[in-house]
Coordinates of C-alpha atoms in Angstrom, one line a residue:
Chain A
M1 CA 64.5 8.6 20.0
R2 CA 61.0 6.6 20.3
Y3 CA 58.2 7.4 18.6
I4 CA 55.6 6.0 20.3
E5 CA 55.7 6.8 24.1
Q6 CA 54.6 3.6 26.0
Q7 CA 53.6 5.6 28.9
T8 CA 51.5 8.5 27.0
V9 CA 49.9 5.9 25.1
V10 CA 48.8 3.9 28.3
K11 CA 47.8 7.5 30.1
R12 CA 45.7 8.4 26.9
M13 CA 44.3 4.9 26.5
N14 CA 41.7 5.3 29.1
G15 CA 40.0 8.6 27.9
R16 CA 39.8 7.5 24.3
L17 CA 38.1 4.4 25.4
I18 CA 35.7 6.1 27.6
A19 CA 35.0 8.6 24.9
N20 CA 34.5 5.8 22.3
A21 CA 32.1 4.0 24.7
I22 CA 29.8 7.0 25.4
F23 CA 29.6 8.0 22.0
K24 CA 28.5 4.6 21.0
Y25 CA 26.1 4.6 23.7
I26 CA 24.7 8.0 22.6
F27 CA 24.1 6.8 19.1
L28 CA 22.2 3.7 19.9
A29 CA 20.4 5.8 22.5
A30 CA 19.4 8.1 19.4
T31 CA 18.6 5.0 16.9
L32 CA 16.3 3.2 19.8
L33 CA 14.5 6.5 20.6
A34 CA 13.7 7.0 17.2
L35 CA 12.4 3.2 16.6
L36 CA 10.8 3.1 19.9
A37 CA 8.5 6.0 18.6
L38 CA 8.0 3.9 15.7
V39 CA 7.1 0.7 17.4
I40 CA 4.6 2.7 19.5
L41 CA 2.8 4.4 16.5
L42 CA 2.8 1.1 14.7
F43 CA 1.1 -0.3 17.9
R44 CA -1.1 1.6 18.6
I45 CA -2.5 1.9 14.8
V46 CA -2.3 -1.7 14.7
S47 CA -4.0 -2.7 17.5
Q48 CA -7.1 0.1 17.2
G49 CA -7.2 -0.6 13.3
A50 CA -6.8 -4.5 13.0
G51 CA -10.0 -5.5 14.2
N52 CA -11.4 -3.2 11.3
L53 CA -9.7 -4.7 8.6
S54 CA -11.2 -7.2 6.5
I55 CA -12.2 -8.0 2.7
D56 CA -15.4 -5.8 3.2
F57 CA -13.3 -3.0 4.6
L58 CA -11.5 -2.8 1.0
T59 CA -14.8 -3.6 -1.1
N60 CA -16.9 -1.4 0.6
F61 CA -17.6 2.5 0.4
A62 CA -17.7 4.7 3.1
S63 CA -20.3 4.5 5.3
R64 CA -22.1 6.5 8.7
F65 CA -22.4 3.0 10.2
P66 CA -18.7 2.6 11.4
D67 CA -18.6 -1.2 10.9
Q68 CA -20.0 -0.9 7.2
A69 CA -17.3 2.1 6.5
G70 CA -15.2 1.0 3.4
I71 CA -12.3 2.5 1.8
K72 CA -12.7 1.2 -1.9
A73 CA -13.7 4.7 -3.3
A74 CA -10.5 5.9 -1.2
L75 CA -8.3 3.2 -2.1
I76 CA -9.5 3.1 -6.1
G77 CA -9.1 7.3 -6.0
S78 CA -5.3 7.0 -4.5
L79 CA -4.1 4.6 -7.3
W80 CA -5.9 7.1 -9.9
L81 CA -4.2 9.9 -8.8
M82 CA -0.8 7.5 -8.8
M83 CA -1.4 6.7 -12.2
V84 CA -1.7 10.6 -13.3
V85 CA 1.2 11.7 -11.0
A86 CA 3.5 8.9 -11.8
P87 CA 4.0 9.3 -15.4
T88 CA 3.8 13.7 -15.4
S89 CA 6.3 13.8 -12.8
I90 CA 8.7 11.0 -13.5
I91 CA 8.9 12.1 -17.4
L92 CA 9.0 15.9 -16.5
G93 CA 11.4 15.3 -13.7
V94 CA 14.1 12.8 -15.2
G95 CA 14.0 14.9 -18.5
S96 CA 14.6 18.1 -16.2
A97 CA 17.5 16.5 -14.8
I98 CA 19.0 15.2 -17.9
Y99 CA 18.8 18.7 -19.2
L100 CA 20.5 20.1 -16.5
E101 CA 23.1 17.7 -15.9
E102 CA 24.0 17.1 -19.7
Y103 CA 22.7 19.5 -21.7
A104 CA 22.5 22.8 -19.7
K105 CA 25.8 25.0 -19.8
Q106 CA 27.1 25.2 -16.3
N107 CA 27.0 28.8 -15.4
R108 CA 25.4 31.1 -12.8
I109 CA 22.0 30.9 -14.5
T110 CA 22.1 26.8 -14.4
S111 CA 23.2 27.0 -11.0
F112 CA 20.6 29.6 -10.1
I113 CA 17.8 27.2 -11.4
R114 CA 19.5 24.2 -9.3
M115 CA 19.3 26.0 -6.0
N116 CA 15.7 27.0 -6.5
I117 CA 14.7 23.7 -7.5
S118 CA 16.3 22.6 -3.8
N119 CA 14.4 25.5 -2.4
L120 CA 11.3 24.3 -3.8
A121 CA 11.5 21.1 -2.4
G122 CA 11.0 22.6 1.1
V123 CA 8.2 24.8 0.0
P124 CA 5.1 23.5 2.5
S125 CA 2.7 21.3 0.1
V126 CA -0.6 23.6 1.1
V127 CA 1.4 26.3 -1.4
F128 CA 1.2 23.7 -4.0
G129 CA -2.5 23.4 -2.9
L130 CA -3.1 26.9 -3.7
L131 CA -1.0 27.0 -6.8
G132 CA -3.1 23.7 -7.8
L133 CA -6.3 25.6 -7.0
T134 CA -5.6 28.6 -9.2
I135 CA -3.8 27.3 -12.3
F136 CA -5.6 23.5 -13.0
V137 CA -8.9 23.8 -10.7
R138 CA -10.1 27.5 -12.0
A139 CA -7.7 28.7 -14.6
M140 CA -7.7 25.3 -16.6
A141 CA -11.1 24.7 -15.4
L142 CA -10.0 20.7 -14.9
G143 CA -12.6 21.3 -11.4
N144 CA -11.3 18.9 -8.8
S145 CA -10.6 16.0 -11.2
I146 CA -8.2 13.3 -10.9
L147 CA -6.3 15.2 -13.4
A148 CA -6.2 18.6 -11.5
A149 CA -5.3 16.8 -8.1
G150 CA -2.7 14.7 -10.5
F151 CA -1.0 17.9 -11.7
T152 CA -0.9 19.7 -8.5
M153 CA 1.0 16.5 -6.5
S154 CA 3.3 16.0 -9.7
L155 CA 4.3 19.6 -9.1
L156 CA 4.8 18.9 -5.4
I157 CA 7.2 16.0 -5.6
L158 CA 9.0 17.5 -9.0
P159 CA 11.9 18.8 -7.0
V160 CA 12.8 15.8 -5.0
I161 CA 12.6 13.6 -8.3
I162 CA 14.6 16.4 -10.2
V163 CA 17.4 16.8 -7.3
A164 CA 17.6 12.7 -7.1
S165 CA 17.5 12.1 -10.9
Q166 CA 20.7 14.8 -10.9
E167 CA 22.4 13.0 -7.9
A168 CA 22.1 9.9 -9.8
I169 CA 23.2 11.2 -13.2
R170 CA 26.0 13.1 -11.6
A171 CA 27.5 9.7 -10.1
V172 CA 27.8 8.2 -13.3
P173 CA 31.9 8.3 -14.1
G174 CA 33.2 10.5 -16.0
E175 CA 35.4 8.1 -17.8
L176 CA 32.3 6.2 -19.2
R177 CA 30.9 9.5 -21.1
D178 CA 34.3 10.1 -22.4
A179 CA 34.9 6.2 -23.2
S180 CA 31.4 6.6 -25.1
Y181 CA 32.4 9.8 -26.6
G182 CA 35.6 8.0 -27.8
M183 CA 33.5 5.3 -29.5
G184 CA 32.2 8.1 -31.5
A185 CA 28.6 8.0 -29.9
T186 CA 26.6 11.3 -30.1
K187 CA 25.1 13.2 -27.0
W188 CA 21.7 11.4 -27.2
Q189 CA 23.2 7.6 -27.5
T190 CA 25.4 8.4 -24.9
I191 CA 22.6 9.3 -22.4
V192 CA 20.5 6.7 -23.6
N193 CA 23.1 3.8 -23.6
I194 CA 25.5 4.6 -21.1
I195 CA 24.0 7.4 -18.5
L196 CA 20.8 6.3 -17.9
P197 CA 21.4 2.4 -17.6
A198 CA 23.8 3.4 -14.8
A199 CA 21.5 6.2 -13.3
I200 CA 18.3 4.1 -13.3
P201 CA 18.8 2.8 -10.0
G202 CA 19.3 6.1 -8.4
I203 CA 16.5 7.6 -10.4
L204 CA 13.7 4.9 -9.9
T205 CA 14.5 4.9 -6.2
G206 CA 14.5 8.7 -5.8
S207 CA 10.9 9.0 -7.8
I208 CA 9.3 5.9 -5.6
L209 CA 10.2 7.8 -2.5
A210 CA 8.7 10.8 -3.9
L211 CA 5.7 9.2 -5.3
S212 CA 5.0 7.6 -1.7
R213 CA 5.4 11.2 -0.7
A214 CA 2.2 12.3 -2.9
I215 CA 0.1 9.3 -1.9
G216 CA 0.3 10.5 1.7
E217 CA -0.4 14.3 1.2
T218 CA -3.5 15.6 2.6
A219 CA -3.2 19.2 2.5
P220 CA -2.9 20.1 -1.3
L221 CA -6.1 17.9 -1.5
I222 CA -8.0 19.7 0.8
V223 CA -7.5 23.1 -0.5
I224 CA -8.1 21.9 -4.4
G225 CA -11.7 20.5 -2.5
V226 CA -11.6 17.0 -3.2
P227 CA -14.5 15.5 -1.6
V228 CA -15.1 13.2 1.0
I229 CA -18.5 11.9 0.5
I230 CA -18.5 10.2 -2.5
Q231 CA -20.5 6.8 -3.2
F232 CA -18.7 6.0 -6.8
L233 CA -15.5 5.3 -8.2
P234 CA -13.8 7.2 -11.0
A235 CA -14.3 6.1 -14.8
G236 CA -11.6 8.3 -16.1
V237 CA -9.0 11.1 -15.3
M238 CA -11.7 14.1 -15.7
D239 CA -14.0 12.5 -12.8
T240 CA -14.0 13.6 -9.2
F241 CA -12.3 11.1 -6.7
T242 CA -11.3 11.0 -3.0
A243 CA -7.8 9.8 -1.8
L244 CA -6.6 7.8 1.0
P245 CA -5.3 10.5 3.7
M246 CA -8.5 12.6 2.9
Q247 CA -10.6 9.6 4.1
I248 CA -8.5 9.1 7.1
Y249 CA -8.7 12.6 7.8
D250 CA -12.4 12.5 7.8
W251 CA -12.7 9.7 9.8
S252 CA -10.3 10.9 12.6
S253 CA -12.5 14.0 12.9
R254 CA -16.0 12.2 13.8
P255 CA -17.3 12.4 17.3
Q256 CA -18.0 8.7 17.7
P257 CA -14.9 7.1 19.1
E258 CA -15.6 3.8 16.5
F259 CA -14.6 5.9 13.9
Q260 CA -11.2 6.3 15.2
A261 CA -10.9 3.0 14.9
V262 CA -11.8 3.3 11.3
A263 CA -9.5 5.8 10.9
A264 CA -6.8 3.6 12.1
A265 CA -7.6 0.6 9.8
G266 CA -7.4 3.3 6.8
I267 CA -3.8 4.1 8.1
I268 CA -2.8 0.6 8.1
V269 CA -4.0 0.4 4.2
L270 CA -2.3 3.5 3.5
M271 CA 0.8 2.3 5.4
A272 CA 1.0 -1.1 3.1
V273 CA 0.4 0.8 -0.1
L274 CA 3.3 3.0 0.9
L275 CA 5.1 -0.3 2.2
F276 CA 4.6 -1.7 -1.1
M277 CA 5.7 1.1 -3.1
N278 CA 9.2 1.3 -1.1
S279 CA 9.9 -2.2 -1.3
I280 CA 9.3 -1.9 -5.0
A281 CA 12.4 0.7 -4.8
V282 CA 14.6 -1.5 -2.5
I283 CA 14.3 -4.2 -5.1
I284 CA 15.2 -2.0 -7.9
R285 CA 18.1 -0.6 -6.2
N286 CA 19.5 -3.9 -5.3
K287 CA 18.9 -5.4 -8.8
F288 CA 20.7 -2.9 -10.4
D289 CA 23.3 -1.5 -7.7
K290 CA 27.0 -2.7 -7.9
R291 CA 27.8 -1.6 -11.1
Y292 CA 30.5 0.8 -11.8
Chain B
M1 CA 22.5 -3.3 -22.5
R2 CA 20.8 -6.2 -21.1
N3 CA 20.5 -4.3 -17.6
W4 CA 18.9 -1.3 -19.6
K5 CA 16.4 -3.4 -21.1
F6 CA 15.8 -5.1 -18.0
A7 CA 15.1 -2.0 -16.2
M8 CA 12.6 -0.9 -18.8
A9 CA 10.9 -4.6 -18.5
S10 CA 10.8 -4.0 -14.6
T11 CA 9.3 -0.3 -15.2
I12 CA 6.6 -1.6 -17.5
L13 CA 5.7 -4.6 -15.1
G14 CA 5.7 -2.3 -12.3
S15 CA 3.0 0.2 -13.9
A16 CA 1.2 -2.8 -15.4
L17 CA 0.7 -4.4 -12.1
I18 CA -0.5 -0.5 -10.6
L19 CA -2.7 -0.4 -13.7
G20 CA -3.6 -3.8 -13.3
A21 CA -4.9 -3.6 -10.0
C22 CA -6.4 -0.6 -10.3
G23 CA -8.3 -2.0 -13.6
G24 CA -9.3 -5.1 -11.9
T25 CA -11.4 -3.6 -9.1
D26 CA -12.7 -1.3 -11.3
T27 CA -14.7 -3.6 -13.6
G28 CA -15.9 -5.5 -10.5
T29 CA -17.6 -2.7 -8.5
E30 CA -19.3 -1.8 -12.2
T31 CA -21.2 -5.2 -12.1
E32 CA -21.6 -5.1 -8.9
E33 CA -23.2 -1.7 -9.0
T34 CA -25.6 -2.6 -12.0
G35 CA -26.7 -5.5 -10.1
S36 CA -28.0 -3.6 -6.8
G37 CA -29.5 -0.7 -9.1
T38 CA -32.3 -3.0 -10.5
A39 CA -34.6 -2.3 -7.8
G40 CA -35.5 1.3 -8.5
E41 CA -39.3 1.8 -8.0
E42 CA -39.4 5.5 -8.9
A43 CA -38.3 7.0 -12.3
T44 CA -34.5 6.9 -12.6
V45 CA -32.6 10.1 -13.0
E46 CA -28.9 10.5 -13.9
G47 CA -26.3 13.4 -13.4
S48 CA -24.1 14.9 -11.0
V49 CA -24.5 16.8 -7.7
I50 CA -21.8 18.5 -6.1
G51 CA -21.7 20.1 -2.9
D52 CA -19.4 21.0 -0.1
G53 CA -19.2 23.2 2.9
S54 CA -19.6 22.3 7.0
S55 CA -18.0 19.7 8.5
T56 CA -20.9 19.6 11.4
V57 CA -23.4 19.2 8.5
A58 CA -21.1 16.6 6.8
P59 CA -22.5 13.6 8.8
I60 CA -25.6 14.0 8.3
L61 CA -25.2 14.6 4.0
E62 CA -22.8 11.4 4.2
G63 CA -25.8 9.3 5.4
L64 CA -28.1 10.6 2.9
V65 CA -25.6 10.1 0.2
E66 CA -25.0 6.6 1.1
E67 CA -28.7 5.7 1.2
Y68 CA -29.6 8.0 -2.0
A69 CA -26.7 5.5 -4.1
G70 CA -28.8 2.6 -3.3
A71 CA -32.1 4.6 -4.6
Q72 CA -30.6 6.1 -7.6
P73 CA -27.1 4.5 -8.6
D74 CA -27.0 6.7 -11.7
V75 CA -26.6 10.0 -9.8
Q76 CA -23.0 10.8 -8.9
V77 CA -23.2 13.1 -5.7
T78 CA -19.8 14.3 -4.0
V79 CA -19.9 16.3 -0.9
G80 CA -16.3 18.0 0.8
V81 CA -16.0 19.5 4.0
S82 CA -14.3 22.7 3.4
G83 CA -16.0 24.3 6.5
T84 CA -19.1 26.4 6.0
G85 CA -16.6 29.4 5.0
G86 CA -14.8 27.6 2.6
G87 CA -17.9 26.0 1.1
F88 CA -19.5 29.4 0.2
E89 CA -16.3 30.2 -1.4
K90 CA -16.7 27.5 -3.6
F91 CA -20.4 27.8 -4.1
V92 CA -19.9 31.7 -5.1
A93 CA -17.1 30.7 -7.6
G94 CA -20.0 28.9 -9.0
E95 CA -18.0 25.2 -8.5
T96 CA -20.9 24.0 -6.3
D97 CA -24.8 22.9 -6.7
F98 CA -25.2 23.2 -2.9
S99 CA -23.3 24.5 0.0
N100 CA -23.8 23.1 3.7
A101 CA -23.7 25.7 6.2
S102 CA -23.6 25.4 10.3
R103 CA -24.9 29.2 10.7
P104 CA -26.9 31.5 8.6
I105 CA -25.3 32.9 5.3
E106 CA -23.3 36.4 6.1
E107 CA -24.1 39.4 4.8
E108 CA -20.5 39.7 2.8
E109 CA -21.7 36.3 1.2
I110 CA -25.0 37.2 0.1
A111 CA -23.1 40.0 -1.6
A112 CA -20.8 38.0 -3.4
L113 CA -23.3 35.9 -4.5
E114 CA -25.1 38.4 -6.1
E115 CA -22.2 39.9 -8.0
A116 CA -21.8 36.5 -9.1
G117 CA -25.2 36.0 -10.0
I118 CA -26.2 33.3 -8.2
E119 CA -29.7 32.7 -6.5
Y120 CA -29.8 30.4 -3.7
T121 CA -32.5 29.1 -1.7
E122 CA -31.9 28.2 2.3
F123 CA -33.0 24.8 3.6
L124 CA -33.3 24.0 7.0
L125 CA -31.9 20.5 7.6
A126 CA -31.9 20.4 11.7
Y127 CA -30.7 21.9 14.6
D128 CA -27.4 21.3 16.7
G129 CA -26.9 22.6 20.4
L130 CA -23.6 24.0 21.0
S131 CA -22.7 22.1 24.2
V132 CA -20.3 23.9 26.9
V133 CA -18.6 21.5 28.4
V134 CA -16.3 21.3 31.7
N135 CA -13.8 18.6 32.8
Q136 CA -15.9 15.7 35.1
E137 CA -13.4 16.9 38.2
N138 CA -15.1 20.0 38.0
D139 CA -17.5 20.1 40.7
F140 CA -18.3 23.8 41.0
V141 CA -19.6 24.8 37.8
D142 CA -23.1 23.6 37.6
N143 CA -24.7 26.5 35.5
L144 CA -23.6 29.3 33.5
T145 CA -25.5 32.3 32.4
V146 CA -24.9 33.9 29.0
D147 CA -23.5 37.0 30.6
Q148 CA -20.7 34.6 32.4
L149 CA -20.1 32.7 29.0
K150 CA -19.5 36.1 27.6
Q151 CA -17.4 36.9 30.8
L152 CA -15.6 33.9 30.5
W153 CA -14.4 34.1 26.8
V154 CA -13.8 37.6 26.1
E155 CA -10.6 39.1 25.9
D156 CA -9.9 41.3 28.6
G157 CA -6.4 41.1 28.6
T158 CA -6.3 39.7 32.2
T159 CA -5.6 36.2 33.2
K160 CA -8.7 34.9 33.8
M161 CA -9.3 32.7 37.0
W162 CA -12.6 31.0 38.0
S163 CA -12.8 33.0 40.8
D164 CA -13.1 36.2 38.7
I165 CA -16.2 34.6 37.3
D166 CA -17.8 33.8 40.6
P167 CA -16.0 34.9 44.2
E168 CA -17.0 30.9 45.4
W169 CA -15.2 29.4 42.7
P170 CA -11.5 28.3 43.3
E171 CA -8.6 30.8 42.2
E172 CA -7.4 29.0 39.0
E173 CA -6.4 29.6 36.0
I174 CA -9.2 28.7 33.4
V175 CA -7.9 26.6 30.5
F176 CA -9.8 27.3 27.2
Y177 CA -10.9 25.0 24.4
A178 CA -12.8 26.3 21.2
P179 CA -13.1 25.3 17.5
G180 CA -10.9 26.9 15.1
T181 CA -12.0 30.2 13.3
A182 CA -12.6 28.6 10.1
S183 CA -15.6 26.6 11.4
G184 CA -19.1 27.5 11.6
T185 CA -19.2 26.7 15.0
Y186 CA -16.9 29.6 15.9
D187 CA -18.7 31.7 13.8
Y188 CA -21.8 30.9 15.5
F189 CA -20.6 31.0 18.8
N190 CA -18.9 34.5 17.8
E191 CA -22.4 36.2 16.8
V192 CA -24.4 34.9 19.9
I193 CA -21.9 35.0 22.8
L194 CA -18.9 37.4 21.7
E195 CA -20.8 39.5 19.6
E196 CA -18.0 40.4 17.3
E197 CA -15.2 41.0 20.3
D198 CA -12.0 38.8 20.3
I199 CA -11.9 35.4 21.8
V200 CA -9.6 35.0 24.6
S201 CA -6.4 34.9 23.6
S202 CA -5.2 32.0 25.8
A203 CA -7.8 29.8 24.2
T204 CA -6.6 26.5 22.5
L205 CA -8.1 26.7 18.7
S206 CA -8.3 23.9 16.9
E207 CA -10.3 22.4 13.5
D208 CA -10.4 18.7 15.0
D209 CA -13.0 18.5 17.6
N210 CA -11.6 15.4 19.0
T211 CA -8.9 17.6 20.0
L212 CA -11.0 19.9 22.0
V213 CA -12.7 16.7 23.6
Q214 CA -9.2 15.4 24.8
G215 CA -7.9 18.8 25.9
I216 CA -10.9 19.1 28.2
Q217 CA -10.8 15.6 29.4
G218 CA -7.3 15.8 30.4
D219 CA -7.4 19.3 32.3
P220 CA -9.6 19.8 35.2
N221 CA -9.5 23.5 34.8
A222 CA -10.9 23.0 31.3
I223 CA -13.8 24.4 29.5
G224 CA -14.7 24.4 25.8
F225 CA -17.5 24.6 23.7
F226 CA -18.6 22.1 20.1
G227 CA -21.2 20.4 18.5
Y228 CA -24.3 18.5 20.5
A229 CA -23.0 15.3 18.5
Y230 CA -19.3 15.4 19.9
Y231 CA -20.7 15.8 23.4
I232 CA -23.0 12.8 23.1
A233 CA -20.3 10.6 21.8
N234 CA -18.2 11.7 25.1
Q235 CA -21.0 12.4 27.5
D236 CA -19.2 9.7 30.1
T237 CA -16.4 11.4 30.2
L238 CA -17.4 15.2 29.9
K239 CA -19.7 17.6 32.3
L240 CA -22.2 19.3 30.2
V241 CA -23.1 22.8 31.7
P242 CA -26.1 24.1 31.5
I243 CA -26.6 27.4 30.4
D244 CA -29.3 29.7 32.1
G245 CA -30.5 26.4 33.9
I246 CA -31.5 24.7 30.6
E247 CA -29.6 21.6 29.3
P248 CA -29.2 20.7 25.6
N249 CA -31.3 17.7 25.0
D250 CA -33.6 17.0 21.8
E251 CA -36.7 18.8 23.4
T252 CA -35.1 22.0 24.2
I253 CA -32.8 22.2 20.9
E254 CA -35.8 21.4 18.9
S255 CA -37.8 24.0 20.8
G256 CA -35.1 26.8 20.8
E257 CA -35.7 26.7 24.8
Y258 CA -32.0 26.2 24.9
A259 CA -30.9 29.6 23.6
P260 CA -29.2 31.2 22.3
L261 CA -27.1 28.2 21.7
S262 CA -29.2 25.9 19.7
R263 CA -28.0 26.7 16.2
P264 CA -29.9 25.7 12.7
L265 CA -28.2 23.5 10.1
F266 CA -28.8 24.6 6.3
V267 CA -28.3 23.9 2.9
Y268 CA -27.7 26.5 0.7
A269 CA -28.9 25.3 -2.9
K270 CA -28.1 27.0 -6.0
N271 CA -31.5 27.9 -7.7
S272 CA -30.6 27.4 -11.2
S273 CA -29.3 23.6 -10.5
I274 CA -33.0 22.6 -9.0
S275 CA -34.4 23.8 -12.1
E276 CA -32.2 22.3 -14.7
N277 CA -30.8 19.6 -13.0
D278 CA -33.3 16.7 -12.6
A279 CA -30.4 15.1 -10.7
M280 CA -30.0 18.3 -8.0
Y281 CA -33.8 18.3 -7.5
D282 CA -34.2 14.6 -7.1
F283 CA -31.4 15.0 -4.6
M284 CA -32.6 18.0 -2.8
Q285 CA -35.8 16.3 -2.3
Y286 CA -34.6 13.1 -0.7
T287 CA -32.3 15.2 1.1
I288 CA -35.3 17.5 2.9
E289 CA -37.4 14.6 3.2
N290 CA -34.9 12.7 4.9
S291 CA -32.8 14.8 6.7
G292 CA -34.8 14.4 9.9
E293 CA -34.4 10.8 10.4
M294 CA -30.4 10.9 9.2
A295 CA -29.8 14.0 12.0
Q296 CA -31.0 12.0 14.3
A297 CA -28.9 9.0 13.8
V298 CA -25.7 11.2 14.1
G299 CA -26.7 13.1 16.8
Y300 CA -28.8 16.2 16.3
V301 CA -32.3 17.2 16.8
A302 CA -34.7 17.0 13.7
L303 CA -37.0 19.7 12.9
N304 CA -41.1 19.6 13.1
E305 CA -42.6 17.7 10.2
E306 CA -44.1 21.0 8.9
D307 CA -40.8 22.6 8.8
Y308 CA -39.7 19.9 6.2
E309 CA -42.8 20.2 4.3
S310 CA -42.6 23.9 3.8
G311 CA -39.0 23.3 2.5
L312 CA -40.1 20.6 0.0
A313 CA -42.8 23.2 -1.1
D314 CA -40.3 25.8 -1.6
L315 CA -38.1 23.2 -3.7
E316 CA -41.5 22.3 -5.8
A317 CA -42.1 26.0 -6.3
L318 CA -38.4 26.5 -7.9
K319 CA -38.8 23.2 -9.8
E320 CA -41.6 25.4 -12.0

């Protein structure tokens, strides 16, 4: 008896190879299509907006003259916003993740909470804007300040940070925990010395990607009533401000075609900020990856 | 352990970078601002003024705020663009000192303001002519009457053909583009043309007027309407339709001859803000004095000199 039928193998070989090739090209086409869209988008934006990019563009306030319009108020406003969003969302998010993974009992209530957090990640950002308007802007009387907008944005990205941190914490091998307990460490010591160091790349990558989302969101800011016509910089978190996506949105809705080019330049600045944040995420991941 | 410390260090370094970048630019501008603010020949005032409202009025305000920041660097003026209705909502909630509107205030809004105990004054800033446009390839529509406009835009359950409006026109389906229902532009059109009847259901509604412009440019059977400034910016690629034989232009809009589609642009100011807040009074004064010039610069039509003077007189009366 022969286990491998030469004849059958040869007969089937062709079909298998064709299927192999077909799928290879299908996936290649999928990748290329996505890339093509990205390249066209980037090309359009850069070719439209590059002419307006200059130091003046970064250091001027918005203007009714397209050639004098600058993005200073929006850029600084977005950085202020991030200064509120980053600590608030990371502290709350990582804290919740640690609690849910390490302290909470694994019962129905916990899994119900988990499921809800995952669902929250899919809620449209306008809804978070309305929540922010009701709670922070009106009930807590923070007005359309950086603090109110920052808290709203934090709420928006919290689910993403919690889920990413939970995944990172869950990926830490159980033997490490056991070894730590075996050495007589308390839960807190284990979390600080073993779990967090091992989970930090995942947590930070998730957090920075979430922050990137926050910096590009427009809808919640519109709902909160963040102004776009503003000729001063905020001096503290209680001041009002404007942000990059608001400014870009405003410019792109102007009648004059010159403003479309200014909007494109604004998009380039926003993309540069995003790219900078994402590259931090990549660096952190590469630095701390490949452990355990 | 070492890696954990390193992670901490890089996190701290990262946030320090962001902080540093922000702080650095901040101090830079402050010195800049004090440098440019020394030229004040009038008495300087301090304070903050908050406005919101129509995105149609916003370009006028943007110019005013920009110039005003040079004249009174210590006054912080912010203006949002939530739309006429959205602006009034904030005005009623007491969150703003003034509200821009591209239509007169509505009964409901007056009632809400009364309930909230907010007294206000209406200031007229400029005129805009709602422009009805068609695709450039359209060679048959050279004029529309107000009745035809209504016939075109009101929903009547049928598929609208150009031949329904005028038998001489081709039997092709009309493609409609109109501003979104939250805009004052829609409200105004609704009031004077539709008279509260439903807008044709096949219409593409967009809050972004540039979407309308592009839509009409791209379809030979398209018709749409939007603010005069958007027509001016795209006049080479769109065909303007005169209404009852009158084209919108500076003269016909200002004189009101381009009726009923020439519409007023307003600022509604809170009386208590004017009397109690010097910055608000000063900014409103600046606004009324300069809005004519600014309106023309951004594609709208200025009022008569007398109208601005009567606005200033109203403002003066509120101060005392």
